[in-house]
Short mmCIF file of C-alpha atoms in Angstrom, two decimals:
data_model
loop_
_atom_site.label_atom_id
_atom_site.label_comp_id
_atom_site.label_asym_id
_atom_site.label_seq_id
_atom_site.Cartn_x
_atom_site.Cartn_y
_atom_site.Cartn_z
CA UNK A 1 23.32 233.48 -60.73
CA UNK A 2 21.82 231.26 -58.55
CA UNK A 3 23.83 228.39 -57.01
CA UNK A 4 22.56 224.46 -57.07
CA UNK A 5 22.28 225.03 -53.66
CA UNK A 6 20.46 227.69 -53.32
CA UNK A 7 18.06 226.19 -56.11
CA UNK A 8 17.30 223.00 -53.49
CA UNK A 9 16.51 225.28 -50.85
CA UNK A 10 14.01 228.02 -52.74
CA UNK A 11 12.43 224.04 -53.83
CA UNK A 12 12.23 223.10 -50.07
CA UNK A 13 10.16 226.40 -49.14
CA UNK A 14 7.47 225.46 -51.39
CA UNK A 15 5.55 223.81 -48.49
CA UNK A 16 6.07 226.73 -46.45
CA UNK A 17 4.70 228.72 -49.19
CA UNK A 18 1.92 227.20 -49.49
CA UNK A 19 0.89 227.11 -46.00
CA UNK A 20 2.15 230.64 -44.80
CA UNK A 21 2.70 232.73 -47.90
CA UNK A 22 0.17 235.05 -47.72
CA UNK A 23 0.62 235.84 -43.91
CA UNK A 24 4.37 236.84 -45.33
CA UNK A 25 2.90 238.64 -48.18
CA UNK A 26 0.27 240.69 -46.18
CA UNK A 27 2.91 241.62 -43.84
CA UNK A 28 5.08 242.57 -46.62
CA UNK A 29 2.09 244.95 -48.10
CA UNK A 30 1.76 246.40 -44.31
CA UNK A 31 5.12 247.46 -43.72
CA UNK A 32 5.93 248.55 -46.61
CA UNK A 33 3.01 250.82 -46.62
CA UNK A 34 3.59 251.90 -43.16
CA UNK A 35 7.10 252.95 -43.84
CA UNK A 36 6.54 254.31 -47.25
CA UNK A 37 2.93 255.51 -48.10
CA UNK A 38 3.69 257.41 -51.05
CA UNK A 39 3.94 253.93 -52.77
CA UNK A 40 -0.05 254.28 -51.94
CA UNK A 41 -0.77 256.18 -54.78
CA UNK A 42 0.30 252.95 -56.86
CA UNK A 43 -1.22 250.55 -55.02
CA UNK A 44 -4.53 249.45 -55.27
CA UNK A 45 -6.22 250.19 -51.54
CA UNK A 46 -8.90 247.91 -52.06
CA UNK A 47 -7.32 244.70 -52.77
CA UNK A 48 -4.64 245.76 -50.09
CA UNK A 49 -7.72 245.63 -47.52
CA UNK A 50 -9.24 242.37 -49.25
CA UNK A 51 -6.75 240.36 -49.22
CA UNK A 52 -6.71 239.98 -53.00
CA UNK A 53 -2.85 241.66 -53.65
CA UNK A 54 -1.08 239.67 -50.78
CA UNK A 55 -2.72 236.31 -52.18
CA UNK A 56 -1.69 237.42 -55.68
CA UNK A 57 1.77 237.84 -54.53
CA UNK A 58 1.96 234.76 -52.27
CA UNK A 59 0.88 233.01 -55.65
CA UNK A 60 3.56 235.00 -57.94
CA UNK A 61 6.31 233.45 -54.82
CA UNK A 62 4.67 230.09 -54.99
CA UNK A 63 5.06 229.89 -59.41
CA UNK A 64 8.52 230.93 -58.85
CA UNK A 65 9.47 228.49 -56.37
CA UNK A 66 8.15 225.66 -58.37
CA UNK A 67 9.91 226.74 -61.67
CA UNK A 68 13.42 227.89 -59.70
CA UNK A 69 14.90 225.42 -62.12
CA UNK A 70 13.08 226.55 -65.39
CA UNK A 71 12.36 230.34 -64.86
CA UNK A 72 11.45 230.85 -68.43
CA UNK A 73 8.23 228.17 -67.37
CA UNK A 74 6.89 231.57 -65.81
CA UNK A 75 7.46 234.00 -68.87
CA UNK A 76 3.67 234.40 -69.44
CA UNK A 77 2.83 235.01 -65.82
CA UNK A 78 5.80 237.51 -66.00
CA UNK A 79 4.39 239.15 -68.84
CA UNK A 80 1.24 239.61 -67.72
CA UNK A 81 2.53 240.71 -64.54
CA UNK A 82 4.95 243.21 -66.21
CA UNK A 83 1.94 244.59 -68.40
CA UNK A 84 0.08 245.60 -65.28
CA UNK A 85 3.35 246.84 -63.46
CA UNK A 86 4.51 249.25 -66.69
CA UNK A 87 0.32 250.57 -66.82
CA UNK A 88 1.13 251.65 -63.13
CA UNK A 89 4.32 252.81 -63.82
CA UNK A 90 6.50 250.75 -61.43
CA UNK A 91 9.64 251.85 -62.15
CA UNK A 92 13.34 249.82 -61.90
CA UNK A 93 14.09 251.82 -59.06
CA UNK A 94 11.29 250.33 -56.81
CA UNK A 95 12.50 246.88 -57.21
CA UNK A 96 15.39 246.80 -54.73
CA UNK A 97 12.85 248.74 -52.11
CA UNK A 98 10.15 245.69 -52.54
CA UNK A 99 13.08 242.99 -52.25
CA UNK A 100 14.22 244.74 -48.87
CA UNK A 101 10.95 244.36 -47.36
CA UNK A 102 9.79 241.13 -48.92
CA UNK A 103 13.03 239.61 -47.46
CA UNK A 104 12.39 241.24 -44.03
CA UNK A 105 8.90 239.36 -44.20
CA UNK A 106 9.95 236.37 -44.76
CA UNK A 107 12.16 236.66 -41.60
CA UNK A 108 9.82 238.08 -39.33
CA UNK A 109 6.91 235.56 -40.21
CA UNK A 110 9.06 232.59 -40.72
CA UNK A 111 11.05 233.32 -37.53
CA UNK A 112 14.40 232.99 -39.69
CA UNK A 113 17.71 234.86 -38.90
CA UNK A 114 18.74 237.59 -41.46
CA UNK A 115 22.14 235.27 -42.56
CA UNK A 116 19.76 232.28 -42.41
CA UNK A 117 20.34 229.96 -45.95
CA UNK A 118 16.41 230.43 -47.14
CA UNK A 119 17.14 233.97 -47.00
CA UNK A 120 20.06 234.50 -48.74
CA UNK A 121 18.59 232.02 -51.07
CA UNK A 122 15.59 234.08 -51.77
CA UNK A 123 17.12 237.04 -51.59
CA UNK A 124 19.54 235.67 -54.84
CA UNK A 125 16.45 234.59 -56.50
CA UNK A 126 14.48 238.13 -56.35
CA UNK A 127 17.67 239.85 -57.74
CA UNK A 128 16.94 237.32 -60.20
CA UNK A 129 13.56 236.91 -60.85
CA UNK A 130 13.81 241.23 -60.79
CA UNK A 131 15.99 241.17 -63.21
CA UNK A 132 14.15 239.59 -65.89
CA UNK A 133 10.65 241.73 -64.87
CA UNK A 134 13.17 245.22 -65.22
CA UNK A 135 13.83 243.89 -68.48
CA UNK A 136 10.47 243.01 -69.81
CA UNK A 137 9.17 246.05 -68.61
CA UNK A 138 11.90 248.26 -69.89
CA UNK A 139 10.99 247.07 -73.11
CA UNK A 140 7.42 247.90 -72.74
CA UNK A 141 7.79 251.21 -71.59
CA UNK A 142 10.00 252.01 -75.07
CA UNK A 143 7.28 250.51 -76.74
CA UNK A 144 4.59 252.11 -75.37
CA UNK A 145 2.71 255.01 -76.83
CA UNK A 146 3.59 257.60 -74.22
CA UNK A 147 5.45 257.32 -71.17
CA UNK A 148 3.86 258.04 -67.56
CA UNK A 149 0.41 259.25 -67.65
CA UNK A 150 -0.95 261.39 -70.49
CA UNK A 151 -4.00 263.81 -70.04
CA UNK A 152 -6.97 262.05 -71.73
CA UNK A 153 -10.46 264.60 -72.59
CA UNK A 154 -13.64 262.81 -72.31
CA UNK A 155 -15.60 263.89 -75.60
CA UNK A 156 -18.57 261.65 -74.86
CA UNK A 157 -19.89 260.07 -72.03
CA UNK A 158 -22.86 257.05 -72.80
CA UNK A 159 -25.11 255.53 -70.87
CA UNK A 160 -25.42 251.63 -71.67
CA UNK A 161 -27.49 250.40 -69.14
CA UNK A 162 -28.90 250.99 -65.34
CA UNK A 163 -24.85 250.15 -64.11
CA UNK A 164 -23.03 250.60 -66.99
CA UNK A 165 -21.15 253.97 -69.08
CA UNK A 166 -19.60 254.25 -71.75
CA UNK A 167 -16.86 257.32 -72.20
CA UNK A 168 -14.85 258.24 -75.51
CA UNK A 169 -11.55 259.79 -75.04
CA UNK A 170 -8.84 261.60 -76.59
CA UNK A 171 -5.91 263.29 -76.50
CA UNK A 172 -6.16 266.25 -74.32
CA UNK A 173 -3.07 267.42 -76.70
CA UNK A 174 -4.94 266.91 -80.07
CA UNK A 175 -2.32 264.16 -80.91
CA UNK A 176 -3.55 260.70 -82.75
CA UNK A 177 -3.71 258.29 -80.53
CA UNK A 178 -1.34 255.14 -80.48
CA UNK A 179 -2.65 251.91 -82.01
CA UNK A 180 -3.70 249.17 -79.70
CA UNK A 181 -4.69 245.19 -79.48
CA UNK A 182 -8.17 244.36 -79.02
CA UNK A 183 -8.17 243.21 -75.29
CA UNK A 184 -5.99 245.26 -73.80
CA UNK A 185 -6.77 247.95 -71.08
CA UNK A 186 -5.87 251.57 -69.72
CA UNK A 187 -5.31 252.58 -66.41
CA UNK A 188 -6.87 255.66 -65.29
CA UNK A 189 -5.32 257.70 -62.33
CA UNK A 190 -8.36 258.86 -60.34
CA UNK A 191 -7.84 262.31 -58.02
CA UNK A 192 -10.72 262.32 -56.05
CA UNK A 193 -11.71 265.68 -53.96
CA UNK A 194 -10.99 264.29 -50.31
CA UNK A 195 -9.18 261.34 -50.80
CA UNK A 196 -5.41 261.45 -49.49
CA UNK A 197 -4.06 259.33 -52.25
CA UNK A 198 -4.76 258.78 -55.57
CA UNK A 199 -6.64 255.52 -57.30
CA UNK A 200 -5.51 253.38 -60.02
CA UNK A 201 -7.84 251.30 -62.13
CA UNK A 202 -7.44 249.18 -65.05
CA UNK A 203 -10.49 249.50 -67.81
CA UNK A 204 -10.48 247.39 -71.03
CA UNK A 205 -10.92 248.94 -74.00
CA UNK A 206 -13.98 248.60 -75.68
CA UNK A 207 -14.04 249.22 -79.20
CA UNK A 208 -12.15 248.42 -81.92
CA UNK A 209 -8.97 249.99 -82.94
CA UNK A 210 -9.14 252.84 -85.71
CA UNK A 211 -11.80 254.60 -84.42
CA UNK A 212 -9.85 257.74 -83.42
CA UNK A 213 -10.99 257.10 -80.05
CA UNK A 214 -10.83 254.85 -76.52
CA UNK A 215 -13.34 253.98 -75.38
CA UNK A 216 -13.74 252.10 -71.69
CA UNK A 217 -17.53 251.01 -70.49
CA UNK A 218 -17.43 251.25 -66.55
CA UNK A 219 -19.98 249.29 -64.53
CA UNK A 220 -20.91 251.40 -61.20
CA UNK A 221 -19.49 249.39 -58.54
CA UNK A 222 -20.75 249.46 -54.71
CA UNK A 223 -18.74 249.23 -51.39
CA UNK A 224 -15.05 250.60 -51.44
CA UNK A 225 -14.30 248.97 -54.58
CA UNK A 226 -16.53 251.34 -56.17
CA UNK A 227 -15.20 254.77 -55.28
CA UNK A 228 -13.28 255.07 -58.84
CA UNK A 229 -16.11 253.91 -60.96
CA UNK A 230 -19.06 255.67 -58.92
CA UNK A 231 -16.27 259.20 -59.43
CA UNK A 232 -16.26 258.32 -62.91
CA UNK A 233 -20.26 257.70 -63.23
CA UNK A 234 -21.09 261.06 -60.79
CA UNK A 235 -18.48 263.62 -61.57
CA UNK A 236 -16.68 262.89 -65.03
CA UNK A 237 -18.70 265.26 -67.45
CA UNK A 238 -18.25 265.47 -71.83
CA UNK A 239 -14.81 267.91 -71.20
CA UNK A 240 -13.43 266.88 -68.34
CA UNK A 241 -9.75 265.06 -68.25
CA UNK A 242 -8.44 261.84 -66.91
CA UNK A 243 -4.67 261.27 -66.54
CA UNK A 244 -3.97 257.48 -68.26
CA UNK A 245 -1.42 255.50 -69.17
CA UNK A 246 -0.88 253.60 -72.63
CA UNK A 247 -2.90 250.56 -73.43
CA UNK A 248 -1.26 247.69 -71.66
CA UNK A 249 -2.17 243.46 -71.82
CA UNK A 250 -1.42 240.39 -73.21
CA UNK A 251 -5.15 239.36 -73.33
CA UNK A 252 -5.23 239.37 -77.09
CA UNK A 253 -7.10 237.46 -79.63
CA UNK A 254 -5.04 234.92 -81.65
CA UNK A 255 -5.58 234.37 -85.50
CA UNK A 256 -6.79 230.66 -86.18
CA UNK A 257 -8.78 228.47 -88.19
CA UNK A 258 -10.59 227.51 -85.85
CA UNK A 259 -13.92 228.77 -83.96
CA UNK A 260 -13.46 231.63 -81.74
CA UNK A 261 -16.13 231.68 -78.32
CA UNK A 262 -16.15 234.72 -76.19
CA UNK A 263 -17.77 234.05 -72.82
CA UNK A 264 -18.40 236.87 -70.78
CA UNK A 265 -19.78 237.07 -67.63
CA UNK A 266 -21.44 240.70 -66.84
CA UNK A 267 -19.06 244.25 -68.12
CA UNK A 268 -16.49 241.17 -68.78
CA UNK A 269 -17.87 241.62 -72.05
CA UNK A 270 -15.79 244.92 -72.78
CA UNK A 271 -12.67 243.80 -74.02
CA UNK A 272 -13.91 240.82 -75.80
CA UNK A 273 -16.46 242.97 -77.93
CA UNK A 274 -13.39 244.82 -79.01
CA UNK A 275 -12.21 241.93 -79.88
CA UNK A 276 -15.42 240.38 -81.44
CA UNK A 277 -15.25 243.49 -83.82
CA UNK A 278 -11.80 243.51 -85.01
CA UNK A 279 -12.34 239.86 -86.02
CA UNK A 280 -15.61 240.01 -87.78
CA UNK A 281 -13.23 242.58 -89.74
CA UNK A 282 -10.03 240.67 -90.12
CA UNK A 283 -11.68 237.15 -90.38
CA UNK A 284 -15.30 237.49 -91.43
CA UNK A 285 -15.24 233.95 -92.27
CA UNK A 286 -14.13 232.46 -88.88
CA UNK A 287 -16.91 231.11 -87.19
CA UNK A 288 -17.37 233.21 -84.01
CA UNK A 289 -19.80 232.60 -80.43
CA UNK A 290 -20.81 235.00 -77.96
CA UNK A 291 -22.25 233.58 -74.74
CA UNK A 292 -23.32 236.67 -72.33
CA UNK A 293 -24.09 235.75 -68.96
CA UNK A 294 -26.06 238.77 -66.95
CA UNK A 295 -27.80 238.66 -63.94
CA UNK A 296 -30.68 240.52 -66.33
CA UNK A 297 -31.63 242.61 -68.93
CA UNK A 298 -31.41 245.72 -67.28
CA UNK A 299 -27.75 245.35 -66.20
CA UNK A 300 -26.55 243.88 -69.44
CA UNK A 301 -24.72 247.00 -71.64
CA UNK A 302 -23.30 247.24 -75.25
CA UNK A 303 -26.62 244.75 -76.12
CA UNK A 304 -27.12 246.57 -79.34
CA UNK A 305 -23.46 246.48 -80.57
CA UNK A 306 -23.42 242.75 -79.37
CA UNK A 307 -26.59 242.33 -81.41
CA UNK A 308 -25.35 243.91 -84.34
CA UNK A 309 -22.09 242.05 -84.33
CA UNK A 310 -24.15 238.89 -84.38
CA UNK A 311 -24.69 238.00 -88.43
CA UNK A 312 -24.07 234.74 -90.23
CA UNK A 313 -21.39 233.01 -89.23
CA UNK A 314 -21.40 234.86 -86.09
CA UNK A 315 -23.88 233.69 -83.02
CA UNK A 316 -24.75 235.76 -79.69
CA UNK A 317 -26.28 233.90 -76.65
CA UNK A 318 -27.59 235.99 -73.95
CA UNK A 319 -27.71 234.16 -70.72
CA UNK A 320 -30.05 235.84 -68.22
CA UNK A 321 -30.19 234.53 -64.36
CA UNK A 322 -33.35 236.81 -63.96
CA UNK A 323 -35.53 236.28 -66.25
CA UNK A 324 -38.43 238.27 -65.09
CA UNK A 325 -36.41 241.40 -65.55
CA UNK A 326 -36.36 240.99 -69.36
CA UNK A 327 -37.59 240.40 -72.81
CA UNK A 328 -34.39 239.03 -73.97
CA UNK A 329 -32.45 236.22 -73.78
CA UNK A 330 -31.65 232.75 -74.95
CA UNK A 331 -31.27 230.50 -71.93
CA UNK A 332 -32.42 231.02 -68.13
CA UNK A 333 -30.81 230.57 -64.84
CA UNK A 334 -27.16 230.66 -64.01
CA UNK A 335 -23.92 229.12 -66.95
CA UNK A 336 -24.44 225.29 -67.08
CA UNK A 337 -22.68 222.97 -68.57
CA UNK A 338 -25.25 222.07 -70.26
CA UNK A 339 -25.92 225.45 -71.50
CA UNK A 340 -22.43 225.33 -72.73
CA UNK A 341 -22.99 222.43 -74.41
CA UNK A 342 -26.15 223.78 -76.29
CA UNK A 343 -24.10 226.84 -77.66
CA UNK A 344 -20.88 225.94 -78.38
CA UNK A 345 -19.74 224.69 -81.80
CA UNK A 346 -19.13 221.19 -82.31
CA UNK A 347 -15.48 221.38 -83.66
CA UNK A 348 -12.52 222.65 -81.74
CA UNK A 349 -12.80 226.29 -80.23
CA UNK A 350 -10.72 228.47 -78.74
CA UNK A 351 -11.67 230.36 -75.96
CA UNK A 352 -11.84 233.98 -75.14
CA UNK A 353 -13.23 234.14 -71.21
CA UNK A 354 -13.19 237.47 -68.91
CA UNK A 355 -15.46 238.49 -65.91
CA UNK A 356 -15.58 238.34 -62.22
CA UNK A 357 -12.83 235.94 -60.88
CA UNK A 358 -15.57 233.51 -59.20
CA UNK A 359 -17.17 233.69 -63.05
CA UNK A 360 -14.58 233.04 -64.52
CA UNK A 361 -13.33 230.37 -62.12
CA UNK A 362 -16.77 228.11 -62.51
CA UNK A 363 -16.57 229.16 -66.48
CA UNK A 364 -13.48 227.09 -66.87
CA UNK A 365 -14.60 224.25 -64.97
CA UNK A 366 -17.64 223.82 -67.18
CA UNK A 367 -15.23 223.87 -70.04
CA UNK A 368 -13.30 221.69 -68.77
CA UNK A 369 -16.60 219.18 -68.10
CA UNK A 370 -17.32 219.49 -71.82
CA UNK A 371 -14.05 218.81 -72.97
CA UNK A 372 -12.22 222.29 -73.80
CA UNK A 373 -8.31 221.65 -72.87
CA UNK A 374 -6.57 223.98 -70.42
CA UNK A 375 -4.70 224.98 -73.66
CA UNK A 376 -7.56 226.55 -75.27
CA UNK A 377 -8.68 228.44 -72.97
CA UNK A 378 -7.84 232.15 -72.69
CA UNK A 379 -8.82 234.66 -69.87
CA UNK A 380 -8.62 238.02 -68.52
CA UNK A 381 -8.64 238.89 -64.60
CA UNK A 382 -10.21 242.57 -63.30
CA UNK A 383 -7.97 242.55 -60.18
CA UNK A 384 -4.71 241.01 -59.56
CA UNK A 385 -4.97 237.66 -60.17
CA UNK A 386 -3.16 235.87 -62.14
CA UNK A 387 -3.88 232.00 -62.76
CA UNK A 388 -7.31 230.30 -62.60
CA UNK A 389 -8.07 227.49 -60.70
CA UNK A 390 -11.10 226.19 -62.14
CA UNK A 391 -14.28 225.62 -59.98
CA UNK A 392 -15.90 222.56 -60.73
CA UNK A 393 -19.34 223.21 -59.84
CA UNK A 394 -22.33 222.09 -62.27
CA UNK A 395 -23.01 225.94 -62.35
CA UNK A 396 -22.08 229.72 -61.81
#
């Protein structure tokens, strides 16, 4: 338990958070690494070298300073946190490791003593705030439908468009597959020939449940952050096997009355077409928007199964920035505000957004310009974020 006292001082470092927490953070990450690189085949690399894991974190230390009084304020970040974490498989065991060096951190980059009162007050809250993630997560890994990683046979692999595939998995085992919530994701455990450590990456699923399948559509990717999907596009044939875990995510679609309006913004548009689907089949009454952004027409996948989703009371907007590289498409240039206006429905909505981070960032500051409350408005990172902070801008 954590004293009164040790509550005021966690509250003082929020300053110092906010100023210096991801210089802690990043030198958390590089230690930890350097002393124990095994913990690289959990890790993703790429947001390591970005920057986009240590800002996460700093973030994650930031949300728990704030709420030191209220921890249960930060269940849904913890959830979503612990959905990722179990789809890794971080294990109770690595918690005590991560509070050793996170503490260490702090002292190093804060210039504080090791008996110094912000560190033994942070180093009461982590025992904390670790036990409540062990918890959470124990609970998802009962509930899962297989523990660890779980061979996975690629029985069709589909082109959608010039950057996009589409591949259909299975059970390497022949077993049924478990059940899972429109929205949600897999991880995939890449072992590339000539890499010294393997790669983790999250990929929504795609389809509806009930199929008898997964399916994840991969958009090639260029750079470093592309050396899973380009393996997966290149090497993965109709036979081959990928070790995953089970479907993982709290990015689900709520039931409602009201209008549903899926925004995506590029291959965002995976796990809300699963979820498009499953409504149209559950509620075929609820009025439901798509809005599509693409840079173009070429780029744009699943356009037939968005097309054919798209029937009375159901509308699809395709929102192309290039123009002159298709036929298609309802509105021109980049997401408005105005655009936003023009499509969505004039009662009440709740919204499904997921795509890039700076997408998704500008998305929710249009909403917010036409109205839409914080509390509508429901979103999906591909990376480790975890909050948005919404961009006003007049457009993405």
């Amino acid at each position: 338990m954590l004293t009164e006292a040790q509550k005021e001082t966690i509250k003082a470092t929020i300053p110092v958070l906010e100023e210096h927490g991801a210089t802690v953070t990043t030198h958390f990450y590089n230690t930890l690494f350097e002393d124990h690189p095994e913990l690289l085949h959990v890790f993703n690399h790429v947001h390591q070298k970005t920057g986009m894991q240590p800002r996460a974190l700093a973030y994650s230390l930031y949300q728990a300073a704030v709420h030191i009084d209220r921890l249960e304020a930060i269940s849904p970040f913890v959830e979503r946190v612990a959905h990722k974490h179990r789809s890794i498989g971080v294990r109770a065991e690595h918690y005590p490791l991560v509070g050793e060096y996170l503490l260490r951190a702090m002292q190093e980059k804060l210039n504080l003593e090791k008996d110094h009162p912000v560190i033994e007050a942070w180093g009461a809250a982590y025992g904390v705030i670790a036990d409540i993630f062990i918890e959470t997560e124990k609970k998802m890994y009962e509930d899962a439908g297989w523990d660890g990683f779980e061979e996975l046979e690629v029985v069709e692999k589909r082109l959608e468009s010039s950057e996009i595939t589409s591949f259909y998995v299975k059970r390497a085992n022949g077993k049924p597959l478990p059940p899972f919530e429109p929205g949600q994701y897999i991880s995939i455990m890449a072992q590339i020939p000539g890499e010294q450590y393997t790669h983790i990456r999250q990929y929504s699923l795609s389809d509806q449940p009930d199929t008898g399948y997964y399916r994840i559509s991969v958009k090639r990717e260029s750079g470093p952050d592309g050396i899973v999907s380009s393996w997966l596009h290149d090497s993965v044939r109709v036979g081959s096997t990928l070790p995953a875990s089970a479907p993982a995510g709290d990015f689900t679609v709520k039931s409602s009355p009201a209008p549903a309006v899926f925004i995506a913004g590029g291959v965002g548009i995976t796990p809300l077409l699963s979820m498009m689907k499953q409504q149209k089949k559950a509620e075929p009454e609820r009025p439901m928007t798509l809005i599509h952004a693409v840079r173009d027409g070429r780029t744009a996948g699943l356009t037939a199964e968005t097309k054919d989703w798209a029937t009375a009371p159901h509308k699809r907007f395709l929102v192309i920035e290039h123009p002159a590289h298709s036929e298609d498409g309802d509105a021109q240039g980049r997401l408005t505000a105005d655009t936003l206006r023009r499509f969505m429905p004039e009662q009440p909505a709740d919204v499904y957004l997921c795509g890039p981070e700076a997408f998704m960032q500008t998305a929710a500051g249009l909403l917010s310009q036409t109205g839409v409350p914080d509390d509508r408005i429901h979103y999906e990172f591909f990376g480790p974020g975890t909050a948005l902070e919404p961009a006003m801008a007049e457009e993405y």
